[in-house]
mmCIF file of N, CA, C and O in Angstrom:
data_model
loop_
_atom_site.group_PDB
_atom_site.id
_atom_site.type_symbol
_atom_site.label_atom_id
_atom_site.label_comp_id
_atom_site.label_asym_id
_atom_site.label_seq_id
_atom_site.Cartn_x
_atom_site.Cartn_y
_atom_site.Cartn_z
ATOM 1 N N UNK A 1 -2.343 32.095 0.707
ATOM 2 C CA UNK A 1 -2.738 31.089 -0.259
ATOM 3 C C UNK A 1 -2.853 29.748 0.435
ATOM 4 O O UNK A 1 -2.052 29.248 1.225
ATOM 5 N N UNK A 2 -4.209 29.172 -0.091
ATOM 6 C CA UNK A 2 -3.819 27.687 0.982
ATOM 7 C C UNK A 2 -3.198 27.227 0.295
ATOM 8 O O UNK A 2 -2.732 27.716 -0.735
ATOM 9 N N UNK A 3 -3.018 25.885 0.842
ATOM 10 C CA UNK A 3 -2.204 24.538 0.387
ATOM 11 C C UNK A 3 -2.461 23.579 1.457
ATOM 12 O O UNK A 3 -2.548 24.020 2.603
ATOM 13 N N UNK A 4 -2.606 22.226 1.226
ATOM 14 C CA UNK A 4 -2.567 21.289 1.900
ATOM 15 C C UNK A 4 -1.513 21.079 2.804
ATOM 16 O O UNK A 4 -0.375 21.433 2.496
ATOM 17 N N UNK A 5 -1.814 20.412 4.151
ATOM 18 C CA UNK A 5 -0.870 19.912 4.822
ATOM 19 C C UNK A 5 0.916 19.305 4.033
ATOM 20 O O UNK A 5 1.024 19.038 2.836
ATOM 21 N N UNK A 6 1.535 19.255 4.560
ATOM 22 C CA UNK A 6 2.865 19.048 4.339
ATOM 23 C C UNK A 6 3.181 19.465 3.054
ATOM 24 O O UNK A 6 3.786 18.695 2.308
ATOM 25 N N UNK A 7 2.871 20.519 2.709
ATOM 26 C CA UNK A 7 2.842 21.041 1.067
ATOM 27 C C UNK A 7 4.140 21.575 0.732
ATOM 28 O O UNK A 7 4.391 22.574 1.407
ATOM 29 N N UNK A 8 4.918 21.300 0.039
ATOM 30 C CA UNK A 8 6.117 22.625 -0.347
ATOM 31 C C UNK A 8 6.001 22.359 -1.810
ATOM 32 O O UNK A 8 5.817 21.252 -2.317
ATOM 33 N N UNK A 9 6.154 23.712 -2.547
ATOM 34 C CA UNK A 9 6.049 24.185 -3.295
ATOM 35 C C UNK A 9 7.434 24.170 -4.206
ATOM 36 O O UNK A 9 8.296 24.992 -3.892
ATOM 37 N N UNK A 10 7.728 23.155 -5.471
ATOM 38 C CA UNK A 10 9.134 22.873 -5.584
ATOM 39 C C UNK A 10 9.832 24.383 -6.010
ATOM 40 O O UNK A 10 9.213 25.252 -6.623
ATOM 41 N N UNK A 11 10.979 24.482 -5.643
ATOM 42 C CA UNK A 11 11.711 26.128 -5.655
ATOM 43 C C UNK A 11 11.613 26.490 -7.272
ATOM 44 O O UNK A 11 11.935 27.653 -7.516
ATOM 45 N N UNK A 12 11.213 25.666 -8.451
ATOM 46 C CA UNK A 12 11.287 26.598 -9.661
ATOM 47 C C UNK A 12 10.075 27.076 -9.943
ATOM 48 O O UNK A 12 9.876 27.972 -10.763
ATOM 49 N N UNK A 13 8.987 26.361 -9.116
ATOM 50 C CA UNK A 13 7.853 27.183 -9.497
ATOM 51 C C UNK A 13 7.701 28.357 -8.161
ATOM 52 O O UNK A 13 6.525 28.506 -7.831
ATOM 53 N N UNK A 14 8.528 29.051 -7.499
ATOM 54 C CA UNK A 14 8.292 30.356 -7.302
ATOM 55 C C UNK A 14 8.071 31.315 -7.513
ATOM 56 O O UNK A 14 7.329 32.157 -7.008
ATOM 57 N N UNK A 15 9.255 31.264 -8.976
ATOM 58 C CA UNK A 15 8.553 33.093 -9.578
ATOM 59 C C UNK A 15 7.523 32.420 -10.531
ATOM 60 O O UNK A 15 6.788 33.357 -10.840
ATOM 61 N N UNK A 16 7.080 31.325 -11.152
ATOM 62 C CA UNK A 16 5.855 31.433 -11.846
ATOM 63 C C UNK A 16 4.745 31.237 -10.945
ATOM 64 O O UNK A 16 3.680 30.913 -11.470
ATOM 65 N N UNK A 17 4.783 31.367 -9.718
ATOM 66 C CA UNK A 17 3.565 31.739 -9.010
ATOM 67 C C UNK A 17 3.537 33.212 -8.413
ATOM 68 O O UNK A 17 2.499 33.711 -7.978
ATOM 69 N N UNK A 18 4.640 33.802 -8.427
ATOM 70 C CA UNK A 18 4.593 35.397 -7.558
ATOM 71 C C UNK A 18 4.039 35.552 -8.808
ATOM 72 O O UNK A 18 2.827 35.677 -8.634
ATOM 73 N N UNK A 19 4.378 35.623 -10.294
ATOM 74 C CA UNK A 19 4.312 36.279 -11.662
ATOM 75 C C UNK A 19 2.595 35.860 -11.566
ATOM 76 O O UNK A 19 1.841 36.800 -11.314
ATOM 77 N N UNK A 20 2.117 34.791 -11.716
ATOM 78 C CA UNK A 20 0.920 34.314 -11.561
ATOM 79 C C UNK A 20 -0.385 35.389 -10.770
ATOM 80 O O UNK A 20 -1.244 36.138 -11.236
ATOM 81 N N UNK A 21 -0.007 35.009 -9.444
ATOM 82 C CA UNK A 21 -0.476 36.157 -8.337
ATOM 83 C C UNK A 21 -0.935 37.423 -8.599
ATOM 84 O O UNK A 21 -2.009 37.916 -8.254
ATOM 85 N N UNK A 22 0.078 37.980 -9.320
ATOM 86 C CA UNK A 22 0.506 39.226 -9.522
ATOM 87 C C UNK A 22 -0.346 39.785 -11.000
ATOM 88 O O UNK A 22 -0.687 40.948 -11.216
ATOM 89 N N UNK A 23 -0.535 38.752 -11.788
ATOM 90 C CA UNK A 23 -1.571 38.871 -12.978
ATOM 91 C C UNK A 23 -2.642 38.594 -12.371
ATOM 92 O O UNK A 23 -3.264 39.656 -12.388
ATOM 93 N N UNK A 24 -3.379 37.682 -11.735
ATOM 94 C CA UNK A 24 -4.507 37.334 -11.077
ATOM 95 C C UNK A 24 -4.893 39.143 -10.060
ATOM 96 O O UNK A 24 -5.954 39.761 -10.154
ATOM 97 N N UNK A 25 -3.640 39.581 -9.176
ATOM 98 C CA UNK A 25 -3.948 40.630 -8.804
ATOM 99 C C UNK A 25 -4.587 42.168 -10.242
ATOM 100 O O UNK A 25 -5.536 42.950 -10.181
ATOM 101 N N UNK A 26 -3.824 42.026 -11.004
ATOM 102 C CA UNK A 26 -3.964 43.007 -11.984
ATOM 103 C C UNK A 26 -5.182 42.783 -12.561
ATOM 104 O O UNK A 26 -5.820 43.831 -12.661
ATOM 105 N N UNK A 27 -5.869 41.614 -13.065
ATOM 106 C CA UNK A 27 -6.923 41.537 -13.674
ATOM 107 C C UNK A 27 -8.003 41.707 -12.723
ATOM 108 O O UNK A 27 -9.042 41.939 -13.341
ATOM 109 N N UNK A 28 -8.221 41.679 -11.156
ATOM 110 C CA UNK A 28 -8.978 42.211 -10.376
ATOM 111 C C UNK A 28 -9.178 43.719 -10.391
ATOM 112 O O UNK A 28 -10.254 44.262 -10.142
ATOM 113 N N UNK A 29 -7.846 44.460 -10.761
ATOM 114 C CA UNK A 29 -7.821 45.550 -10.240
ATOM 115 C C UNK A 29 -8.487 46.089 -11.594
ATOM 116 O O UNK A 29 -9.391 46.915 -11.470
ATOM 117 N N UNK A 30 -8.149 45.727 -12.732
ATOM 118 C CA UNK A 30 -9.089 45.975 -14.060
ATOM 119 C C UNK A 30 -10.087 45.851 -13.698
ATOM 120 O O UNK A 30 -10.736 46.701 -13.088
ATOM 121 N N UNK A 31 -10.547 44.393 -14.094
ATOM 122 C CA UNK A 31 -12.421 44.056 -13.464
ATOM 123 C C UNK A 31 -13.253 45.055 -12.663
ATOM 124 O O UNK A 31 -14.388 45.303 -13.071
ATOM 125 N N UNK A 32 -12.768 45.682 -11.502
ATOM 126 C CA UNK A 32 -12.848 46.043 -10.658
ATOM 127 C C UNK A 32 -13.131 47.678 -10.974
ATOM 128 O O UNK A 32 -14.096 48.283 -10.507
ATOM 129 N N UNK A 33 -11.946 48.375 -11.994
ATOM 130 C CA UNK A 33 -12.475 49.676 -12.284
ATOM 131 C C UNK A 33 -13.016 49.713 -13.792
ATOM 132 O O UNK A 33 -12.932 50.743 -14.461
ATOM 133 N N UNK A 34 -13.663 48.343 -14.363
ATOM 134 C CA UNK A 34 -14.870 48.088 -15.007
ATOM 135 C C UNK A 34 -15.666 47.717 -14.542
ATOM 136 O O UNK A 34 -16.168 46.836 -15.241
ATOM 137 N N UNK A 35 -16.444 47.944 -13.183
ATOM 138 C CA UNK A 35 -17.432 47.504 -12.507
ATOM 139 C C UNK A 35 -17.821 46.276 -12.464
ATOM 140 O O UNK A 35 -18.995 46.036 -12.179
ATOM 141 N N UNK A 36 -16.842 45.161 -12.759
ATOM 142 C CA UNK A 36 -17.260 43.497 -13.580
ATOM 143 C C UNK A 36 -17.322 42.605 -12.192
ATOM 144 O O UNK A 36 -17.904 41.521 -12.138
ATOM 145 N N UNK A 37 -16.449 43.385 -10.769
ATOM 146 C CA UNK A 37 -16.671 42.836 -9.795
ATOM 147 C C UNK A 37 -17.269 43.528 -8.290
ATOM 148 O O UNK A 37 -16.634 44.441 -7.764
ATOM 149 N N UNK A 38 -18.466 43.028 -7.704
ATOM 150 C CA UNK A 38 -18.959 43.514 -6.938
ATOM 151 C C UNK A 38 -18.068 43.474 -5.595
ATOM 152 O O UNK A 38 -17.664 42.366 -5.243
ATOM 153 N N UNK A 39 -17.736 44.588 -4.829
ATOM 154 C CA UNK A 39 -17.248 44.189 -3.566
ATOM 155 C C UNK A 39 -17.926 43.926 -2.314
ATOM 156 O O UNK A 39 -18.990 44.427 -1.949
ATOM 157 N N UNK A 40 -17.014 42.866 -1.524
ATOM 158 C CA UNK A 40 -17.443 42.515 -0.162
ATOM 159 C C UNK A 40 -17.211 43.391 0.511
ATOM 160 O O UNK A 40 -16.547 44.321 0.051
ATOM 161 N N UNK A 41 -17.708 43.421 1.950
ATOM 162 C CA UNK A 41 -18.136 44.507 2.908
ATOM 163 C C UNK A 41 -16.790 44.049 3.911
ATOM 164 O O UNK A 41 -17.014 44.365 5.080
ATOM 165 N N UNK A 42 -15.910 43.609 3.782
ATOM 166 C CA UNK A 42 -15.111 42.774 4.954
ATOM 167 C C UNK A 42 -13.913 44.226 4.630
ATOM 168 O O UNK A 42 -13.505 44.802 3.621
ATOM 169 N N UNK A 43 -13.678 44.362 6.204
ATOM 170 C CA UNK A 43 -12.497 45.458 6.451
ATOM 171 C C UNK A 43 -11.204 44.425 6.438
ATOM 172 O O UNK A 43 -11.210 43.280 6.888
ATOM 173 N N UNK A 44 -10.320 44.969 5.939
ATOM 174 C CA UNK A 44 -8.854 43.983 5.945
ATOM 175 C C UNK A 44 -8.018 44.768 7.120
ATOM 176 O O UNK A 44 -7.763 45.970 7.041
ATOM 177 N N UNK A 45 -7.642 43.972 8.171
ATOM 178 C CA UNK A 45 -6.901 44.054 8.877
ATOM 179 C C UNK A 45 -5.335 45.426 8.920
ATOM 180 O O UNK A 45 -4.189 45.207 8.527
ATOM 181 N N UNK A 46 -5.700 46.306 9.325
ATOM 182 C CA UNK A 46 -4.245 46.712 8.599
ATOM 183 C C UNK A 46 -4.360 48.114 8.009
ATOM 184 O O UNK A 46 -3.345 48.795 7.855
ATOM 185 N N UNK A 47 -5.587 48.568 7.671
ATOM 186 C CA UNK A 47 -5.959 49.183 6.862
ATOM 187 C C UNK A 47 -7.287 49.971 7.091
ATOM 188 O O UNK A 47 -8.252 50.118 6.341
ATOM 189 N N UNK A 48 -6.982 50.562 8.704
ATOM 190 C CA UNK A 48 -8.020 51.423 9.346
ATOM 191 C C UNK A 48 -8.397 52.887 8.750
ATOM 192 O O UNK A 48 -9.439 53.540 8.806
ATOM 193 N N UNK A 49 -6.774 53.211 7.989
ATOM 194 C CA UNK A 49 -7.077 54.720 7.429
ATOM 195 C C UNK A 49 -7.271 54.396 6.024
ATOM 196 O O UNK A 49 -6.816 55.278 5.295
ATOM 197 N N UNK A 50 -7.763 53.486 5.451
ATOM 198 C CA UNK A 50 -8.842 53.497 3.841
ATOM 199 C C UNK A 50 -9.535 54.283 4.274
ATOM 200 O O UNK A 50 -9.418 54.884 5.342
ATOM 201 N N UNK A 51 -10.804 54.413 3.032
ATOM 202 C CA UNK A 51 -11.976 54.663 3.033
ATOM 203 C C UNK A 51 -12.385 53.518 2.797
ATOM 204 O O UNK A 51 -11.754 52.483 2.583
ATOM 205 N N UNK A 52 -13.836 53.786 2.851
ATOM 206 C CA UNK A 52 -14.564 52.020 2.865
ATOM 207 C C UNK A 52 -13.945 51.610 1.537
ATOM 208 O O UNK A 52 -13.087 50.773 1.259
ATOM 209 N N UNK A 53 -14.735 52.564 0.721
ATOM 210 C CA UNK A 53 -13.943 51.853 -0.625
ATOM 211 C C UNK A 53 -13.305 51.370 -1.177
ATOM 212 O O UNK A 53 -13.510 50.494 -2.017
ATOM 213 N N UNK A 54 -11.919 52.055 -0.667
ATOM 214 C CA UNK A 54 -10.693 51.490 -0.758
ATOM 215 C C UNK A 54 -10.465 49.883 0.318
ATOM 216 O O UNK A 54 -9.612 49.014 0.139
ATOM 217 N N UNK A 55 -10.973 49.903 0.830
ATOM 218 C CA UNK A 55 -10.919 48.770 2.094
ATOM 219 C C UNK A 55 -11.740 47.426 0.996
ATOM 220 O O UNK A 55 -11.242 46.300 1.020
ATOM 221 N N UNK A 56 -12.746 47.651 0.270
ATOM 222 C CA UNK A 56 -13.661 47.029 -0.391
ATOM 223 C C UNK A 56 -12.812 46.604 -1.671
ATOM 224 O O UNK A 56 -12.655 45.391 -1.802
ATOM 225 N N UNK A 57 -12.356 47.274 -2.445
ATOM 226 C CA UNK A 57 -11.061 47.373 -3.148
ATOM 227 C C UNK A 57 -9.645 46.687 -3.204
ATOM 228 O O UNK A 57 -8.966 46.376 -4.183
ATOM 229 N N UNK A 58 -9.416 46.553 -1.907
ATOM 230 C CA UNK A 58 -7.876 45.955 -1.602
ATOM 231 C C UNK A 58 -8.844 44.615 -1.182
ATOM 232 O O UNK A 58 -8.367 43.558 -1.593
ATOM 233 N N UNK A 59 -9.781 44.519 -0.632
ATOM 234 C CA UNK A 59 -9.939 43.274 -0.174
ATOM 235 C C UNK A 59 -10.792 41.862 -1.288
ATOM 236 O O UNK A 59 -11.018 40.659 -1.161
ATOM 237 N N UNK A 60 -11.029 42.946 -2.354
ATOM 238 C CA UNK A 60 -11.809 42.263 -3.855
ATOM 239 C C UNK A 60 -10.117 42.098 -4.333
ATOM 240 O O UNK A 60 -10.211 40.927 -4.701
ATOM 241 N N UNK A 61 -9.217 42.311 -4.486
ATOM 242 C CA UNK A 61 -7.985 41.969 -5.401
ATOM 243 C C UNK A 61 -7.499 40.821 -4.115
ATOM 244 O O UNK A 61 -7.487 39.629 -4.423
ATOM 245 N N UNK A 62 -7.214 41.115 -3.080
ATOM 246 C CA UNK A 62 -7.089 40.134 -1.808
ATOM 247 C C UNK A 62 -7.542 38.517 -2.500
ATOM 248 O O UNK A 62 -6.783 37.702 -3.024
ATOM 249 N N UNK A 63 -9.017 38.413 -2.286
ATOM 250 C CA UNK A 63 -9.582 37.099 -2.304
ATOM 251 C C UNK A 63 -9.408 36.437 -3.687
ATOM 252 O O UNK A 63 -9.458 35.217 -3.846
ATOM 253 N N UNK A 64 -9.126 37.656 -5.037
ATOM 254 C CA UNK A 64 -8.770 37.129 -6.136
ATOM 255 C C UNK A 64 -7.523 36.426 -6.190
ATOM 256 O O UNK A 64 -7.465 35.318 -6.725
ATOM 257 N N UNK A 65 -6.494 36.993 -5.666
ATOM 258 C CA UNK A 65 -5.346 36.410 -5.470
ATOM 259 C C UNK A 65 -5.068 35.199 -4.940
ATOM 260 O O UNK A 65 -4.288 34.371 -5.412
ATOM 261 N N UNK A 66 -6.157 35.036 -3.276
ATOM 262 C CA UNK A 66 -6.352 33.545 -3.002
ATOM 263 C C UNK A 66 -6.891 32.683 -3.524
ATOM 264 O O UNK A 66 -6.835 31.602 -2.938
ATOM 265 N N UNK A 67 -7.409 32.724 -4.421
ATOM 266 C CA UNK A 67 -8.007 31.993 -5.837
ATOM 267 C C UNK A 67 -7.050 31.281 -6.187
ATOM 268 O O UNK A 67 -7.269 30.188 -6.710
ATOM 269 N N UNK A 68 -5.395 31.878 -5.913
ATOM 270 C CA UNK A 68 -4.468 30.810 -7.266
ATOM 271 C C UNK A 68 -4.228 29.874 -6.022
ATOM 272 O O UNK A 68 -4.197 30.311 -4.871
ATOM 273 N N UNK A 69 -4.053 28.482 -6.369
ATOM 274 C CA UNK A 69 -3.553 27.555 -5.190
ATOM 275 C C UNK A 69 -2.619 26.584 -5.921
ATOM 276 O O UNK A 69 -2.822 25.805 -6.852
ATOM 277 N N UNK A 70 -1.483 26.895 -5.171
ATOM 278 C CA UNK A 70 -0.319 26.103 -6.266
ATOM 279 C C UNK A 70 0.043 24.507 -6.132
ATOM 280 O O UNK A 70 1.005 23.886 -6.583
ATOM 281 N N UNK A 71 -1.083 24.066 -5.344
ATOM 282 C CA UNK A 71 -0.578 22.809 -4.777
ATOM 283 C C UNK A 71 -0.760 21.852 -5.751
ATOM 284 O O UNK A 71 -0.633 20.671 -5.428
ATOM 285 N N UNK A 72 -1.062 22.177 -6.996
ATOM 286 C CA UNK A 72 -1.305 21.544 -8.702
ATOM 287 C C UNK A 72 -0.928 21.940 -9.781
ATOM 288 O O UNK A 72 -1.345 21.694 -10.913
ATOM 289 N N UNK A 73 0.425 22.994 -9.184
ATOM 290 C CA UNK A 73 1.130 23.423 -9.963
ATOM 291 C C UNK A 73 2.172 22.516 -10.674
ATOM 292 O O UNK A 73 2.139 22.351 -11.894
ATOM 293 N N UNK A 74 3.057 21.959 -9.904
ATOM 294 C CA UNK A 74 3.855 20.468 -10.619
ATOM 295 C C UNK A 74 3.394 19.758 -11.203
ATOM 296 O O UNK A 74 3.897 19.254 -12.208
ATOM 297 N N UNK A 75 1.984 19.437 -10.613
ATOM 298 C CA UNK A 75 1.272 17.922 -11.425
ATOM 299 C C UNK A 75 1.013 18.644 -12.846
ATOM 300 O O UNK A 75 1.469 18.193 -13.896
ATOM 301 N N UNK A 76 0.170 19.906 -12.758
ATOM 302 C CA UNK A 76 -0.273 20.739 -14.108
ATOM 303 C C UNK A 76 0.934 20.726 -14.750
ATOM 304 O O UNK A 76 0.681 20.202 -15.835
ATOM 305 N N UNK A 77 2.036 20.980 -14.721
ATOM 306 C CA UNK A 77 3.448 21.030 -15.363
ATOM 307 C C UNK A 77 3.619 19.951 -15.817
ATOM 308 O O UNK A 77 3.686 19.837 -17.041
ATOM 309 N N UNK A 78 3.753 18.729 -14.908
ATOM 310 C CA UNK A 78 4.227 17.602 -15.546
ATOM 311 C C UNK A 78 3.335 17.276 -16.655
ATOM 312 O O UNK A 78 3.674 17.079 -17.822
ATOM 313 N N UNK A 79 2.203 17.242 -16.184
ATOM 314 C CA UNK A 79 1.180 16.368 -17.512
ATOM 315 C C UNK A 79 1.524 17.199 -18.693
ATOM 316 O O UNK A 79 1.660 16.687 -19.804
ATOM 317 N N UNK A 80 1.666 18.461 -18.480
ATOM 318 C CA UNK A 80 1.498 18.959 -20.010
ATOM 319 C C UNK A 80 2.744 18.915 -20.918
ATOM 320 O O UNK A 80 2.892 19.362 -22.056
ATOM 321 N N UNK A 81 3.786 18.112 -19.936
ATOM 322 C CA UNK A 81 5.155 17.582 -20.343
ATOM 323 C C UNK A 81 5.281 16.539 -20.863
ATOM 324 O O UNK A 81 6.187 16.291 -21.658
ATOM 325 N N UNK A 82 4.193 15.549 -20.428
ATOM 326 C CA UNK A 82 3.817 14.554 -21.230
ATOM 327 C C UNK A 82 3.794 12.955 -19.776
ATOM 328 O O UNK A 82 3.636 11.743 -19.919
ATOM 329 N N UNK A 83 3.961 13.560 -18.918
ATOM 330 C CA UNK A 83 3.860 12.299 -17.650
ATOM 331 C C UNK A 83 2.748 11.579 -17.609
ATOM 332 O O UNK A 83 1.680 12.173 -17.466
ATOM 333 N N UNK A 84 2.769 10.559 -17.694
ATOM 334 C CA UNK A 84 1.660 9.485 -17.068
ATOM 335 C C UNK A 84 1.171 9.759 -16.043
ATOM 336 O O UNK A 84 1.805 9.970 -15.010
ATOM 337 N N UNK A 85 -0.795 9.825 -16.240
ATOM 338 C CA UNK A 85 -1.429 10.562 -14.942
ATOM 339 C C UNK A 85 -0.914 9.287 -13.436
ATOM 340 O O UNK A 85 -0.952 9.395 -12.210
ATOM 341 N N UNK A 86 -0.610 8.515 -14.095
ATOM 342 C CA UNK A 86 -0.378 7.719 -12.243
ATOM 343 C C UNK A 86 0.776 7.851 -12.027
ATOM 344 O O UNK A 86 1.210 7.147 -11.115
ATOM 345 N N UNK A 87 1.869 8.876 -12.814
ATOM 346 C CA UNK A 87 3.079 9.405 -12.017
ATOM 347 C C UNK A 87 2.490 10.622 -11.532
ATOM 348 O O UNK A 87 2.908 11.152 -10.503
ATOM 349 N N UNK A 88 1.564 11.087 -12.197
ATOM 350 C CA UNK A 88 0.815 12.364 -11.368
ATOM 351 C C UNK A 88 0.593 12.075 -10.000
ATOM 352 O O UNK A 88 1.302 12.489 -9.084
ATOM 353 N N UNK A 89 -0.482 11.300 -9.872
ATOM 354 C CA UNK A 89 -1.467 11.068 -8.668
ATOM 355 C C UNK A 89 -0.240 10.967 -7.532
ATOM 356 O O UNK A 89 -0.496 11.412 -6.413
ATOM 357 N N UNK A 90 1.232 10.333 -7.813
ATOM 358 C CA UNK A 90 1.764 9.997 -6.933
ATOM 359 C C UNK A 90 2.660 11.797 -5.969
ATOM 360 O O UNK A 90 3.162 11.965 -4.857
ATOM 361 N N UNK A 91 2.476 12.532 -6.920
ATOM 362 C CA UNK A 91 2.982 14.108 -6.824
ATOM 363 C C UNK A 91 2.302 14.925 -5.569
ATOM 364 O O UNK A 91 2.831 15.867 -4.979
ATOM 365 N N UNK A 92 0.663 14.200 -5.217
ATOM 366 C CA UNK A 92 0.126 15.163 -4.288
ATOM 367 C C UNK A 92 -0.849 13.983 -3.610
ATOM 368 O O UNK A 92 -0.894 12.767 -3.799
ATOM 369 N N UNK A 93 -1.645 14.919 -2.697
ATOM 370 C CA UNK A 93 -2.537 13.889 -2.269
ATOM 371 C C UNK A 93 -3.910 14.384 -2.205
ATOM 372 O O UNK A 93 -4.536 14.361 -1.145
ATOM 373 N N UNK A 94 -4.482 14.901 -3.469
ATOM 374 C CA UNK A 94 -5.089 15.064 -4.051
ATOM 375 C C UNK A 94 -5.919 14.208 -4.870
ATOM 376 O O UNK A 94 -5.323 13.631 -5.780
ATOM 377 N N UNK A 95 -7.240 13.982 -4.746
ATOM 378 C CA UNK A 95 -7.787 12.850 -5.149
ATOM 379 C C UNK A 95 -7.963 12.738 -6.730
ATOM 380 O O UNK A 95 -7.887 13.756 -7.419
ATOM 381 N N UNK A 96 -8.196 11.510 -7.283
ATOM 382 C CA UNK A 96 -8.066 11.630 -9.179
ATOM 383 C C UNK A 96 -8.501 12.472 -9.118
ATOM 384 O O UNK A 96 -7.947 13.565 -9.002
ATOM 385 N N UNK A 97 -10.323 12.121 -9.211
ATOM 386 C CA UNK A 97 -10.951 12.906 -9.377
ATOM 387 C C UNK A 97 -10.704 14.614 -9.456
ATOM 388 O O UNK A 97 -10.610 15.413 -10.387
ATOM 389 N N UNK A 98 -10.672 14.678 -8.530
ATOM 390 C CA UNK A 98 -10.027 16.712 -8.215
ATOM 391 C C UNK A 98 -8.676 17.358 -9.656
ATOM 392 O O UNK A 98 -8.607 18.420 -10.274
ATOM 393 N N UNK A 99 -7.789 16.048 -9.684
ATOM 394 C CA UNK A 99 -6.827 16.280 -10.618
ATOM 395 C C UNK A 99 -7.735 16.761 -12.090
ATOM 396 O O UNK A 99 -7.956 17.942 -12.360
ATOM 397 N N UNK A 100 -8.242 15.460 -13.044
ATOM 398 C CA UNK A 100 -8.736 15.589 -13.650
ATOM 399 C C UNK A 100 -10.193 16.673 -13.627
ATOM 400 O O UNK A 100 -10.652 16.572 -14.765
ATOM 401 N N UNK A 101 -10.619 17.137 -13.239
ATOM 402 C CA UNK A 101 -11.609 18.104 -13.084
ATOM 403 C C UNK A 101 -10.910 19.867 -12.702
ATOM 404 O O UNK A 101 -11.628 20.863 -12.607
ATOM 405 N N UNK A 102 -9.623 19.865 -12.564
ATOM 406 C CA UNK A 102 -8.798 21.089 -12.443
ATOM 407 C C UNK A 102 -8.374 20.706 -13.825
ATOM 408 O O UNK A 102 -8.477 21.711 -14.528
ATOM 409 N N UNK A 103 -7.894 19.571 -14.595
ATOM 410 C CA UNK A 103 -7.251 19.747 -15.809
ATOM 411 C C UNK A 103 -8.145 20.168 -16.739
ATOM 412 O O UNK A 103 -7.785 20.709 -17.784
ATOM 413 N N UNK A 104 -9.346 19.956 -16.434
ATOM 414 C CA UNK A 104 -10.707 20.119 -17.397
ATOM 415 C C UNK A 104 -10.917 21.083 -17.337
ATOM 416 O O UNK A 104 -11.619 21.393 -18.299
ATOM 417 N N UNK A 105 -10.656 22.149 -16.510
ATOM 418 C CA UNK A 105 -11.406 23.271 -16.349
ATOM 419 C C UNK A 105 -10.050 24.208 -16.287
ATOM 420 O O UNK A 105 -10.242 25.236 -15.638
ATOM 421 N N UNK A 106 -8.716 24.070 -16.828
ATOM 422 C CA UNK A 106 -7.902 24.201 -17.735
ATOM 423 C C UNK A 106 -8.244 24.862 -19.247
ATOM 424 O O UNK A 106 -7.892 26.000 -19.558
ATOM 425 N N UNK A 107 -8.939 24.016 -20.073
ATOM 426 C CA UNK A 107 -9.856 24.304 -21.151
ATOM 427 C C UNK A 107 -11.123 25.492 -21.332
ATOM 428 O O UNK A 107 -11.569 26.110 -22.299
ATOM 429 N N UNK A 108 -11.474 25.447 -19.686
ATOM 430 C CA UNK A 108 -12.329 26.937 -20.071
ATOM 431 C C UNK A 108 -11.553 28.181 -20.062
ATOM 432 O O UNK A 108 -12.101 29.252 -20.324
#
């Protein structure tokens, strides 16, 4: 999962990101045997005795998973706690902009 330089992740949001992950993994693996996601051709490291398929498979739930990026996990917490966005901004170094346009797209 990325994260920005000097990033740590405060220790209570751990298990709501393994728990996170772990739904993000499951709804791939649904999608996936509803045909809703096409797979990439990329072999995953590790995993010479798959079949392609399976290789195509582990590596479509893979990139879904790197999808979650927790480095807006606190700020997302706080605001919806009720914090003032410029105690936000001070949480990451993450530009407004980016904040507000992840909170927006929250709503879809």
């Amino acid at each position: 999962t990325w994260a920005p330089d000097n990033f740590s992740l405060p220790e209570e949001f751990q298990g709501p990101l393994q728990s996170l992950q772990e739904t993000v993994t499951r709804i791939a693996e649904v999608s996936q045997e509803a045909g809703l996601i096409t797979s990439a051709s990329t072999v995953i490291a590790g995993h010479e005795n798959m079949t392609r398929e399976q290789q195509k498979q582990a590596n479509d739930k893979k990139n879904q998973s790197d999808k979650v990026l927790p480095s807006l996990m606190e700020v997302t917490y706080k605001w919806a706690k009720g914090s003032k966005f410029s105690e936000l901004v001070g949480l990451t170094d993450a530009y407004e902009g980016d904040i507000v346009r992840m909170m927006r797209r929250l709503e879809e």
